[in-house]
CSV table of C-alpha atoms in Angstrom, one decimal:
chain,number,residue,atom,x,y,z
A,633,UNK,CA,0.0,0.0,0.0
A,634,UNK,CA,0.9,3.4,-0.4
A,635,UNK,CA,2.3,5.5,2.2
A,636,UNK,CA,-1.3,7.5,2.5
A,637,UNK,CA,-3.2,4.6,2.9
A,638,UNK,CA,-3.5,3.5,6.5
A,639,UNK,CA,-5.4,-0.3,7.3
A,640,UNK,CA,-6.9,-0.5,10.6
A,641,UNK,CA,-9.4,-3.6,12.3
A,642,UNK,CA,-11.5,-1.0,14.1
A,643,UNK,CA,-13.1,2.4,13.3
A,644,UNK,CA,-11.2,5.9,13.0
A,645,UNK,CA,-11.0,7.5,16.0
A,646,UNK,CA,-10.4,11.0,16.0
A,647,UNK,CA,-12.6,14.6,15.3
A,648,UNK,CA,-12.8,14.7,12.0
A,649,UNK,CA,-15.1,16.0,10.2
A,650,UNK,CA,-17.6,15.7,7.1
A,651,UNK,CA,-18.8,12.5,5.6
A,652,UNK,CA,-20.4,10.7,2.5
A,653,UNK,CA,-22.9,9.2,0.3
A,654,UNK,CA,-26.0,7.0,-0.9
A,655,UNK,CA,-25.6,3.8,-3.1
A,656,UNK,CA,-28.2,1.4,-4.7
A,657,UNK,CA,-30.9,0.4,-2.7
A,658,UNK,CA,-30.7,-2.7,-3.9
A,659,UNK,CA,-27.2,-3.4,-2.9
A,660,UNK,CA,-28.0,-1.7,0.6
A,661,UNK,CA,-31.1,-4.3,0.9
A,662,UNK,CA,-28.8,-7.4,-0.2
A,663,UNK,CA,-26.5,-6.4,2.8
A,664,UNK,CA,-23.2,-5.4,0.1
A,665,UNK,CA,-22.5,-1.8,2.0
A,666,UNK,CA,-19.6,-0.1,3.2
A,667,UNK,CA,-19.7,2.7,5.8
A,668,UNK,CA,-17.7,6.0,4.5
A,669,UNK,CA,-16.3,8.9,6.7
A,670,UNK,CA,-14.9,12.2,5.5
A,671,UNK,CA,-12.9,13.9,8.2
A,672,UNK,CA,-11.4,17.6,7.3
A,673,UNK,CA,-12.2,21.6,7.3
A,674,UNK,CA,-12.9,23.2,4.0
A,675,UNK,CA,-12.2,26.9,4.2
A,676,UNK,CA,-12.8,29.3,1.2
A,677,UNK,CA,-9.7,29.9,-0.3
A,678,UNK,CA,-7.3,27.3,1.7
A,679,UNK,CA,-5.5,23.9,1.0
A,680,UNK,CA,-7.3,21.2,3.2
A,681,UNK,CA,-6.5,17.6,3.5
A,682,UNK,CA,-9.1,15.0,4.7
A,683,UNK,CA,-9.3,11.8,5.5
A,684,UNK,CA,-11.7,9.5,4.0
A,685,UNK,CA,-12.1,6.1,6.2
A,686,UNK,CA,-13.7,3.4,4.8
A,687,UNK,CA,-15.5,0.6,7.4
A,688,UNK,CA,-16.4,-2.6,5.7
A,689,UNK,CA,-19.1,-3.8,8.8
A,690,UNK,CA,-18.6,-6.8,11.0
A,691,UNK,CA,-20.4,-9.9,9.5
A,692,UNK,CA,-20.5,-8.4,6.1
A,693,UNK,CA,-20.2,-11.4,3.5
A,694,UNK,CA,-18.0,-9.5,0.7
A,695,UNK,CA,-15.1,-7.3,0.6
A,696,UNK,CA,-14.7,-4.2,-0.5
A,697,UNK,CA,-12.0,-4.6,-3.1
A,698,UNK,CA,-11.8,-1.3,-5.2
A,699,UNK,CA,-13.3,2.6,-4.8
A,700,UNK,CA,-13.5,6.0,-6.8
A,701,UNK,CA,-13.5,9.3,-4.7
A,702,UNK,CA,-14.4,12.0,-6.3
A,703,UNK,CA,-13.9,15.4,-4.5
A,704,UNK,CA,-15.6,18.6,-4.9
A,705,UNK,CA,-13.4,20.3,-4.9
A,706,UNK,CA,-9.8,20.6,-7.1
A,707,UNK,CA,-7.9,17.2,-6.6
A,708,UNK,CA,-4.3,18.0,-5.4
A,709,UNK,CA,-2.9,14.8,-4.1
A,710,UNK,CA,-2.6,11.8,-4.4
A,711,UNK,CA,-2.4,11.9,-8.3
A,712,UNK,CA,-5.9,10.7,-9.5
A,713,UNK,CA,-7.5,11.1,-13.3
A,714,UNK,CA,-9.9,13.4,-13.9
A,715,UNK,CA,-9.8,14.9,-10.7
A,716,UNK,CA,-10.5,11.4,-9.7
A,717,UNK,CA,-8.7,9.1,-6.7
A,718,UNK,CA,-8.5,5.3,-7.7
A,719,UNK,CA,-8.5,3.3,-5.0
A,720,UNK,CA,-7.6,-0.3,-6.2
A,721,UNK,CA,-6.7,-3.5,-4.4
A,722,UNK,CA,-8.2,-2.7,-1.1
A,723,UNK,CA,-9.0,-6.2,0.1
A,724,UNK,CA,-11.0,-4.7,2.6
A,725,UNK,CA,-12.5,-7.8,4.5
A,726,UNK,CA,-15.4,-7.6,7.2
A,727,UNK,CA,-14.2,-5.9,10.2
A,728,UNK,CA,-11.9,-4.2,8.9
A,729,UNK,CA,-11.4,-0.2,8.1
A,730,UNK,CA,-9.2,1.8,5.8
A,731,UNK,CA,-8.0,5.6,5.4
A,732,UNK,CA,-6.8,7.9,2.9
A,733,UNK,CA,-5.7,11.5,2.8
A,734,UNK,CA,-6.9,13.6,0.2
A,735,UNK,CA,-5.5,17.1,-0.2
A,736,UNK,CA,-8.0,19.2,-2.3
A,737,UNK,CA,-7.9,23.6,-3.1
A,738,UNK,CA,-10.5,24.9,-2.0
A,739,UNK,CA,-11.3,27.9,-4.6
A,740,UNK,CA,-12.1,31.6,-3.1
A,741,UNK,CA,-15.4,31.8,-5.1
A,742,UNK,CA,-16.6,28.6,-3.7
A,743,UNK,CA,-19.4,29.1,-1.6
A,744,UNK,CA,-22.4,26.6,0.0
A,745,UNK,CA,-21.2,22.8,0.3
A,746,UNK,CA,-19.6,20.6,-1.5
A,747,UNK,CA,-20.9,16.8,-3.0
A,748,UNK,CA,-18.6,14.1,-2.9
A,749,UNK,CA,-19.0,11.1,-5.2
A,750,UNK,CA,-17.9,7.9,-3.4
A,751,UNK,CA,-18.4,4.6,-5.6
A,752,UNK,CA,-17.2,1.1,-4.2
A,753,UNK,CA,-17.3,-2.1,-5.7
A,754,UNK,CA,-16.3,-5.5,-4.4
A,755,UNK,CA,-13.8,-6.6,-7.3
A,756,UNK,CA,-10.0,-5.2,-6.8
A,757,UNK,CA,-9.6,-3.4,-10.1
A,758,UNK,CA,-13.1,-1.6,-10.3
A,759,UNK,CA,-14.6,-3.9,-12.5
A,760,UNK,CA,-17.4,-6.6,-12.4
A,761,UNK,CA,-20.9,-6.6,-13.5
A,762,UNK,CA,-23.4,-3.8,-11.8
A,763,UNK,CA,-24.5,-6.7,-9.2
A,764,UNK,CA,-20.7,-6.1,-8.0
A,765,UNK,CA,-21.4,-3.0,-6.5
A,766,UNK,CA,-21.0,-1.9,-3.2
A,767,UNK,CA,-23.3,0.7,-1.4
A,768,UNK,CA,-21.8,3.6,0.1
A,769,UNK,CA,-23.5,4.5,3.5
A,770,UNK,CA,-22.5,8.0,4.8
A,771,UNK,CA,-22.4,12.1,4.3
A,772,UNK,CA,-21.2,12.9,1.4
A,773,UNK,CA,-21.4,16.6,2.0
A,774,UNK,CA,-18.6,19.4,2.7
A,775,UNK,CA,-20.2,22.8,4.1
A,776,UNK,CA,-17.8,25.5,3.0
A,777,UNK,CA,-16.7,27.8,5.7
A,778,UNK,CA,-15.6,31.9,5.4
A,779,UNK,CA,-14.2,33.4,2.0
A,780,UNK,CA,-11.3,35.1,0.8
A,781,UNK,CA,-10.9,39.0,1.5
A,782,UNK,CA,-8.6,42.0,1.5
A,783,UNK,CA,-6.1,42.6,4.3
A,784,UNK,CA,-3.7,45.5,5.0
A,785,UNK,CA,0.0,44.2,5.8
A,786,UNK,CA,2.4,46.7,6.4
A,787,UNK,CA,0.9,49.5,7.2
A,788,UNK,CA,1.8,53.3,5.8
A,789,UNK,CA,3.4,55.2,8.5
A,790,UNK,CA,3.8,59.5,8.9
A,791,UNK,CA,5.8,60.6,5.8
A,792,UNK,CA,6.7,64.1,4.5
A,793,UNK,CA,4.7,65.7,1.8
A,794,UNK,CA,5.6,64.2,-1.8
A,795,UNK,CA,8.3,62.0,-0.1
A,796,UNK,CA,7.4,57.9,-0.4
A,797,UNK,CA,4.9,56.5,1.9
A,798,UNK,CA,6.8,53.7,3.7
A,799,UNK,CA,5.8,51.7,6.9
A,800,UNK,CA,8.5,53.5,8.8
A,801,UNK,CA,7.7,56.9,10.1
A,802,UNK,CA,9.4,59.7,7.8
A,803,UNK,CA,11.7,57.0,6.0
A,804,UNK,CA,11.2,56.8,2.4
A,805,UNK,CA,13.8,53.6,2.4
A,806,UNK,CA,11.3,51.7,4.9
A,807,UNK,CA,9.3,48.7,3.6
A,808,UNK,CA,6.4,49.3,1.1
A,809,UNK,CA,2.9,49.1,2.2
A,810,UNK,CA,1.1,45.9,1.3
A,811,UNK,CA,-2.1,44.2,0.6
A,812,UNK,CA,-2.8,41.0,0.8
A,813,UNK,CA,-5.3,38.1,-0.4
A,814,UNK,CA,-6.4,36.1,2.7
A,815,UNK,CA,-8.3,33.3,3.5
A,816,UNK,CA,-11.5,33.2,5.8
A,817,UNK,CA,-9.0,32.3,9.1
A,818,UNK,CA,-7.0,35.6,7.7
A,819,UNK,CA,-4.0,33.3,6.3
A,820,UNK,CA,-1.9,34.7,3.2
A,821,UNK,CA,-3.0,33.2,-0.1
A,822,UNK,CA,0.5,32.0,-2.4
A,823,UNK,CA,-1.8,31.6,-5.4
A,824,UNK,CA,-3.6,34.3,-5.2
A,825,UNK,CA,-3.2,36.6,-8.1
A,826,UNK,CA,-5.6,39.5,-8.3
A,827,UNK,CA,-5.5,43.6,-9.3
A,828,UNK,CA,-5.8,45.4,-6.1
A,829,UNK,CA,-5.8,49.3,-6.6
A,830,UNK,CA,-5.3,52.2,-3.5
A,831,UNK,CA,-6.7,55.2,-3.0
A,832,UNK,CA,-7.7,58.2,-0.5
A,833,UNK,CA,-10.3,57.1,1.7
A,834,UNK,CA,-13.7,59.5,2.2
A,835,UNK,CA,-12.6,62.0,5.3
A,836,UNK,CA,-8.8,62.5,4.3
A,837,UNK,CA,-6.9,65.2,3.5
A,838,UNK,CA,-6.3,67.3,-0.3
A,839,UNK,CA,-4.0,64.5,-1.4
A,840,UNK,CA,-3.2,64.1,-4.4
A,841,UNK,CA,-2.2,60.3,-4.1
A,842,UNK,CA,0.5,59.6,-6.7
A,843,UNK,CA,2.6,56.6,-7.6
A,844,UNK,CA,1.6,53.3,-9.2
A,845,UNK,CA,-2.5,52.8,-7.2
A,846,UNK,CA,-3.0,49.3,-9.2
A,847,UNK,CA,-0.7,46.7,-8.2
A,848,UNK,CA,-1.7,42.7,-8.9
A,849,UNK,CA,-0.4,40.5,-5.9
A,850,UNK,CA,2.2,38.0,-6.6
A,851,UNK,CA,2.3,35.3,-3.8
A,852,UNK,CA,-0.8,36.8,-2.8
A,853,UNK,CA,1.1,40.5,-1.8
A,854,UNK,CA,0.6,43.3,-3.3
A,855,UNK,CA,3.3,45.9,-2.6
A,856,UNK,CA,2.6,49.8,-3.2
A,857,UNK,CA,6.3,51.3,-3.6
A,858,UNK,CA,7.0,54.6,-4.2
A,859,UNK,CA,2.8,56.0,-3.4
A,860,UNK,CA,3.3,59.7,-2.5
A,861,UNK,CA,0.7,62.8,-1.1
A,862,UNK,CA,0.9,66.0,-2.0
A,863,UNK,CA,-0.4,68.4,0.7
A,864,UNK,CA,-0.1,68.1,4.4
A,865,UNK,CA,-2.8,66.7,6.7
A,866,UNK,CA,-4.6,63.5,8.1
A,867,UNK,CA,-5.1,60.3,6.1
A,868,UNK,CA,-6.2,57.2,5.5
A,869,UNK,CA,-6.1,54.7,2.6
A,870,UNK,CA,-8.5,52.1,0.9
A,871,UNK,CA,-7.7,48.9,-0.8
A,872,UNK,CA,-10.6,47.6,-3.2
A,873,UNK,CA,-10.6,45.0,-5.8
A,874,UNK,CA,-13.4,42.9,-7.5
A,875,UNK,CA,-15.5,41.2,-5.7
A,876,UNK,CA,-13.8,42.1,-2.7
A,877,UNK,CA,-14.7,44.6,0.5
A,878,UNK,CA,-12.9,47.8,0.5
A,879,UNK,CA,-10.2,47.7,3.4
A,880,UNK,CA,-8.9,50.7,5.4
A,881,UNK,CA,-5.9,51.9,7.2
A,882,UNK,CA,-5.7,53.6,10.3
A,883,UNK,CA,-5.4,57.3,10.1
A,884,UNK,CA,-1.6,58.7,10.1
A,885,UNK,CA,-0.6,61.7,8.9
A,886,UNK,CA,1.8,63.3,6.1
A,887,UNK,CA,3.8,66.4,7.2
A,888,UNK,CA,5.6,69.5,5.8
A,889,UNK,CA,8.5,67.9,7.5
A,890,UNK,CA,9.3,65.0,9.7
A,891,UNK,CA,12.2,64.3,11.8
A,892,UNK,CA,13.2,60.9,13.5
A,893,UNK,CA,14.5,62.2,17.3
A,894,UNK,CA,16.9,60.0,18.4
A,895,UNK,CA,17.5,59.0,22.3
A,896,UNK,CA,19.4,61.6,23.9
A,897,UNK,CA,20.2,63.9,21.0
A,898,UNK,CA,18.4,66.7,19.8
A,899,UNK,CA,16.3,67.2,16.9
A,900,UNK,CA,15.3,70.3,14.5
A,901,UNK,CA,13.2,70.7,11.8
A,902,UNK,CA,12.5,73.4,9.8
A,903,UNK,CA,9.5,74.6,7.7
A,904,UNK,CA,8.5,77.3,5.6
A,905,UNK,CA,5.5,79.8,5.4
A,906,UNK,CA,5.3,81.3,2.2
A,907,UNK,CA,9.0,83.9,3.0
A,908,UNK,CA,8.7,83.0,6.1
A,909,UNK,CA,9.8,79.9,8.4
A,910,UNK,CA,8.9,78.3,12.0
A,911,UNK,CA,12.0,75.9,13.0
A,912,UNK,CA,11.3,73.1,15.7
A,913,UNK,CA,13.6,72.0,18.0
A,914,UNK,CA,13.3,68.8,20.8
A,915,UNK,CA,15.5,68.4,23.6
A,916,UNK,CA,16.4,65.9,25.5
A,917,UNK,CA,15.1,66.5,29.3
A,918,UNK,CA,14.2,64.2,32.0
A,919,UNK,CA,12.3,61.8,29.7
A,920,UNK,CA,15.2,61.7,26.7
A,921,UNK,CA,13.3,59.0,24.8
A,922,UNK,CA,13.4,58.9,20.8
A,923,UNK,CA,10.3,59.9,19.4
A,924,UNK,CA,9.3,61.7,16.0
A,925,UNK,CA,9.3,65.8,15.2
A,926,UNK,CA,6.5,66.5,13.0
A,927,UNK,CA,5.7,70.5,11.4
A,928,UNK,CA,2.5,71.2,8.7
A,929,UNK,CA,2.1,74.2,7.3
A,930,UNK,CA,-1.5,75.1,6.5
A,931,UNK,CA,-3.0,71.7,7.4
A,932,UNK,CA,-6.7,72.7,8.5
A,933,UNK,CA,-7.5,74.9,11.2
A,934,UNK,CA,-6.6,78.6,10.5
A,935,UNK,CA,-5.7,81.0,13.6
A,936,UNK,CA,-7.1,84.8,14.1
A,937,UNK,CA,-6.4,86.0,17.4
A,938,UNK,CA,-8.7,88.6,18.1
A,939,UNK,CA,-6.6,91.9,18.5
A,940,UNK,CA,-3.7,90.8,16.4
A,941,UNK,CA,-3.1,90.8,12.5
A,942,UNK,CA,-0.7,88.0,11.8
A,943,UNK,CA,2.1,88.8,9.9
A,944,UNK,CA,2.4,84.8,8.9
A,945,UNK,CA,-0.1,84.3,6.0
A,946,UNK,CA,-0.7,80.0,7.1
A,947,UNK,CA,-0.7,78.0,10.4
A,948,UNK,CA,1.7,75.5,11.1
A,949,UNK,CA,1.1,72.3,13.6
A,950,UNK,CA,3.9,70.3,15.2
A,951,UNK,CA,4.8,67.9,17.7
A,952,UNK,CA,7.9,66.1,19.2
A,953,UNK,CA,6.2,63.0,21.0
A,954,UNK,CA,9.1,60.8,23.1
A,955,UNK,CA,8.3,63.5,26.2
A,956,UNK,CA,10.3,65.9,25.1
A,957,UNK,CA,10.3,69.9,26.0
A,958,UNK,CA,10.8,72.1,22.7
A,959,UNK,CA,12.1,75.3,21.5
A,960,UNK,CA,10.4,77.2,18.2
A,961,UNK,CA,11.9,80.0,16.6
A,962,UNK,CA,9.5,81.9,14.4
A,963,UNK,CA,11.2,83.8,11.6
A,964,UNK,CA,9.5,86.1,10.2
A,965,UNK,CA,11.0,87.4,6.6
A,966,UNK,CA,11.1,91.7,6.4
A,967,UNK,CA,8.4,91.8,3.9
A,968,UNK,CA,6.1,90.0,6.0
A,969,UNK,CA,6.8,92.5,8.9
A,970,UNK,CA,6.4,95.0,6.5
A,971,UNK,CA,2.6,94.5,6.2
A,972,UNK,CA,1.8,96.4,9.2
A,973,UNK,CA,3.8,100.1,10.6
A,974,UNK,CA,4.2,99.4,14.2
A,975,UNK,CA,6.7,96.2,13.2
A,976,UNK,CA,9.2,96.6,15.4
A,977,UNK,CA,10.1,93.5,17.9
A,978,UNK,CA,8.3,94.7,20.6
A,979,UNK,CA,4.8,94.4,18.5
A,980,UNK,CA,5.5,90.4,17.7
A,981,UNK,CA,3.1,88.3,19.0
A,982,UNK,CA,2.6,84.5,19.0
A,983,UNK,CA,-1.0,83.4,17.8
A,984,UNK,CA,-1.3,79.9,19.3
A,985,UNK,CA,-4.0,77.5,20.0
A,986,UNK,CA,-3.7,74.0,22.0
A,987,UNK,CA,-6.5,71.1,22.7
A,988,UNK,CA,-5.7,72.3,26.3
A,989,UNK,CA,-5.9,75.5,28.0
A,990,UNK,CA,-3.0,77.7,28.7
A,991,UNK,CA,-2.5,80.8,29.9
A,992,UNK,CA,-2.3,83.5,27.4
A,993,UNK,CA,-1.4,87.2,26.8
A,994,UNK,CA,-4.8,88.3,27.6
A,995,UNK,CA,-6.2,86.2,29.8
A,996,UNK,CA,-7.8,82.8,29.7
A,997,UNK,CA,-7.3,81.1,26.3
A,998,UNK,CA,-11.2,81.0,25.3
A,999,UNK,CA,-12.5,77.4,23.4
A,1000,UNK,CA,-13.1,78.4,19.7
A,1001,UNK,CA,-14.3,75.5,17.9
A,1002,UNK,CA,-12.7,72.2,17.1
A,1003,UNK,CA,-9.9,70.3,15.5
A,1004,UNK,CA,-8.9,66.5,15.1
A,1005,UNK,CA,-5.8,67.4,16.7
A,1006,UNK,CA,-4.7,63.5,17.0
A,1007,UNK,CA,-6.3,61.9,13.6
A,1008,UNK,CA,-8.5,59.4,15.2
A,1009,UNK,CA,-11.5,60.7,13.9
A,1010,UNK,CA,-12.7,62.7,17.0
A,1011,UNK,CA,-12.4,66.3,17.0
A,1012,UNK,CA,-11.1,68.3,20.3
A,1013,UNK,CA,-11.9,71.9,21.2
A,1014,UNK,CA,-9.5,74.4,20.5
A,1015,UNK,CA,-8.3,76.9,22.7
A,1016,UNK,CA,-6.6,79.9,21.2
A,1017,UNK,CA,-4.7,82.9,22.0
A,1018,UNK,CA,-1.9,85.3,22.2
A,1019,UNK,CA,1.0,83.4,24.3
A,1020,UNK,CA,2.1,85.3,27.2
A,1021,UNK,CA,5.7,86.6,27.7
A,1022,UNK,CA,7.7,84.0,29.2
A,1023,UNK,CA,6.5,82.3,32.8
A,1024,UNK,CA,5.1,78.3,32.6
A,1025,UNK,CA,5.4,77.4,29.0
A,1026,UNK,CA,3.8,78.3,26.1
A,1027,UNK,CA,5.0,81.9,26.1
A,1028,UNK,CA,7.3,83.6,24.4
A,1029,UNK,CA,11.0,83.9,25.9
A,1030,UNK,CA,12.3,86.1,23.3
A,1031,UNK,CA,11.5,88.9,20.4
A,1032,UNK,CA,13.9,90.3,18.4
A,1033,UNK,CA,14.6,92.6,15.3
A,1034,UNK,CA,17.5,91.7,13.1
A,1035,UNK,CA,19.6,94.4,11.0
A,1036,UNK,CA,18.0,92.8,7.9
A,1037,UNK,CA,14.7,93.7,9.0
A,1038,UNK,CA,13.3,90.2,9.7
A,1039,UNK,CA,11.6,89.4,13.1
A,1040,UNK,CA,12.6,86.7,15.2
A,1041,UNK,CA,10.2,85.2,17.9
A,1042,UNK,CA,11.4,82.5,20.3
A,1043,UNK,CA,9.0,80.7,22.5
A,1044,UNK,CA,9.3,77.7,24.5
A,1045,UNK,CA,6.9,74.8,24.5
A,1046,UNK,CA,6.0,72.1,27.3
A,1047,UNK,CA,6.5,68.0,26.6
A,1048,UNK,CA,3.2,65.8,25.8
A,1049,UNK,CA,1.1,68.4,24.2
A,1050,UNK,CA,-0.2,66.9,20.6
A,1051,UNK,CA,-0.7,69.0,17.9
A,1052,UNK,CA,0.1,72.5,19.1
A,1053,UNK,CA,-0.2,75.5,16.3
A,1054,UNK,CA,1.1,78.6,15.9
């Protein structure tokens, strides 16, 4: 016998699973039957092997010499014909029980349960006149569980305006995003080969999305190299394909710039507005961790202080997460202090808002309306006003004209507050 045969004197035991069949009812009623047991899962888009046990009954006066199974679904192994298994020589004798495994695909469009055709005879090579027959006592039916769908594998991380969205924050060299085929149990599908296209999902930012959106998966995997956005803000991706649900990332975001901070050493970044420029700095304090340094310009919510003209013609929001106290230095170019007369340093203000209150030049910082400060789809308030000369951070610890004419404004900003503007 082959090596996936296996002869036993008693039943299977075991929890396996489906089973099989009718026969003749005349051969039932003459007492020529064989009891058949299919053991196995079938999953929607999987591999599956089952075992299919044959148990000729005690006191049965034939053998069971020979059977065909038939699966329902694609016949992987052992090699059959037709899709066909050919069980031959089985000398199965009263008493007596046999096994085989059967490793079928299951396709992903398969859906309902499958037949299987089980037909046993008693000669050894299948032949014999119909009178030979043996009936086939059992369930012949395979429910099909689940179906294939869409999964996200790596995941797009922050990235910098028009730079390559990676699954590492801010790192353009970082692994690709990916799609993948899956089976119902969420397992990768080799074989899969199917056209998967990306694109912004309803509630993200300006975009554009650019690169290569239509990718087909190979082993399964889609990978989007080299996708791209062109405007600062908060996003989220979809991946559809025929006959598949639409899958979506989580919300990150894609920044005017984007720094990795490193444990223990400081980190800058710089962005412009319009001539002008806000630069960023993170230092390392009592909670030195690495984190990332994030600044948008125009990304949203637009600032008026009431009192003030801004001399900056767009917003800009940043962050340095990893605990860290920062340092902004607000250079403003001479033909954007031009705008106004009275532009000398003492008239620079910071405009600033924060999802938590702060003290502020004129007061209490009042709640105007409200901003996703965070991207997870929840808006805060937004508390807003001119920043106070320096005390307890926010405020401004320094104002200064140089002998270019540009105004500088330095203000210092506390650890663990997301999303401040200014």
């Amino acid at each position: 016998m082959k090596s996936w045969i296996s002869r036993r004197a008693a039943p299977v035991a075991g929890a396996l699973l489906v089973l099989l069949v009718f026969a003749p009812v005349a051969d039932a009623q003459s007492g020529k039957i064989v009891n058949v047991d299919i053991a196995g899962d079938a999953v929607a888009g999987s591999t599956s092997t089952f075992t299919v046990t044959f148990s000729n009954p005690a006191g049965a006066q034939q053998q069971v010499g020979s059977a065909n199974v038939t699966p329902p679904f694609t016949l992987v192994s052992p090699a059959g014909r037709n899709g066909t298994v050919e069980l031959r020589n089985m000398d199965l004798q009263a008493g007596e029980s046999l096994s085989v495994d059967i490793t079928v695909s299951i396709p992903c469009s398969y859906s309902g349960d499958g037949a299987w055709s089980v037909l046993a005879k008693q000669s050894n090579q299948f032949n014999g006149p119909p009178g030979n027959n043996v009936a086939v006592i059992g369930d012949l039916v395979t429910p099909v569980s689940g179906g294939c769908g869409l999964a996200w594998g790596t995941l797009p991380a922050p990235a910098e305006v028009g730079a390559a969205i990676t699954g590492t924050p801010f790192d353009p060299s970082g692994p690709a995003p990916t799609v993948l085929v899956v089976d119902a149990s969420g397992q990768p599908l080799p074989g899969a080969s199917v056209p998967i296209t990306v694109s912004l999902a309803p509630g993200s930012g300006f975009g554009p999305l650019s690169g290569t959106t239509t990718r087909t998966t190979s082993g399964g995997v889609a990978a989007f190299t080299g996708l791209s956005i062109g405007s600062p803000g908060q996003y989220s991706l979809q991946a559809s394909a025929p006959g598949f649900a639409t899958v979506f990332t989580p919300v990150f975001s894609v920044d005017t710039e984007g720094v990795q901070c490193i444990e223990d050493v400081t980190c800058t970044g710089t962005a412009a507005i319009g001539r002008s420029s806000f630069t960023l700095t993170g230092v390392p304090n009592a909670n030195p961790d690495a984190g990332i340094l994030r600044l948008s310009v125009g990304a949203g919510l637009a600032l008026d202080c009431e009192g003030y003209q801004e001399l900056t013609a767009s917003a800009v929001v940043f962050d340095v997460t990893g605990g860290r106290e920062k340092t902004g230095v607000l250079n403003i170019d001479k033909k954007d202090m031009q705008a106004v007369p009275n532009n000398g340093a003492s008239f620079l203000q910071v405009c600033f808002a924060s999802p938590h209150p702060f003290a502020t030049r004129t007061g209490t910082a009042v709640v105007d309306g409200s901003f996703d400060w965070n991207g997870d789809g929840v808006p805060e308030p937004v508390y807003e006003g001119l920043l106070p000369d320096c005390g307890a951070p926010p405020c401004v610890s320094k104002k200064q004209k140089t002998g270019s004419g540009n105004g500088v404004v330095t203000v210092s900003l506390p650890p663990g507050d997301p999303g401040m503007r200014g």
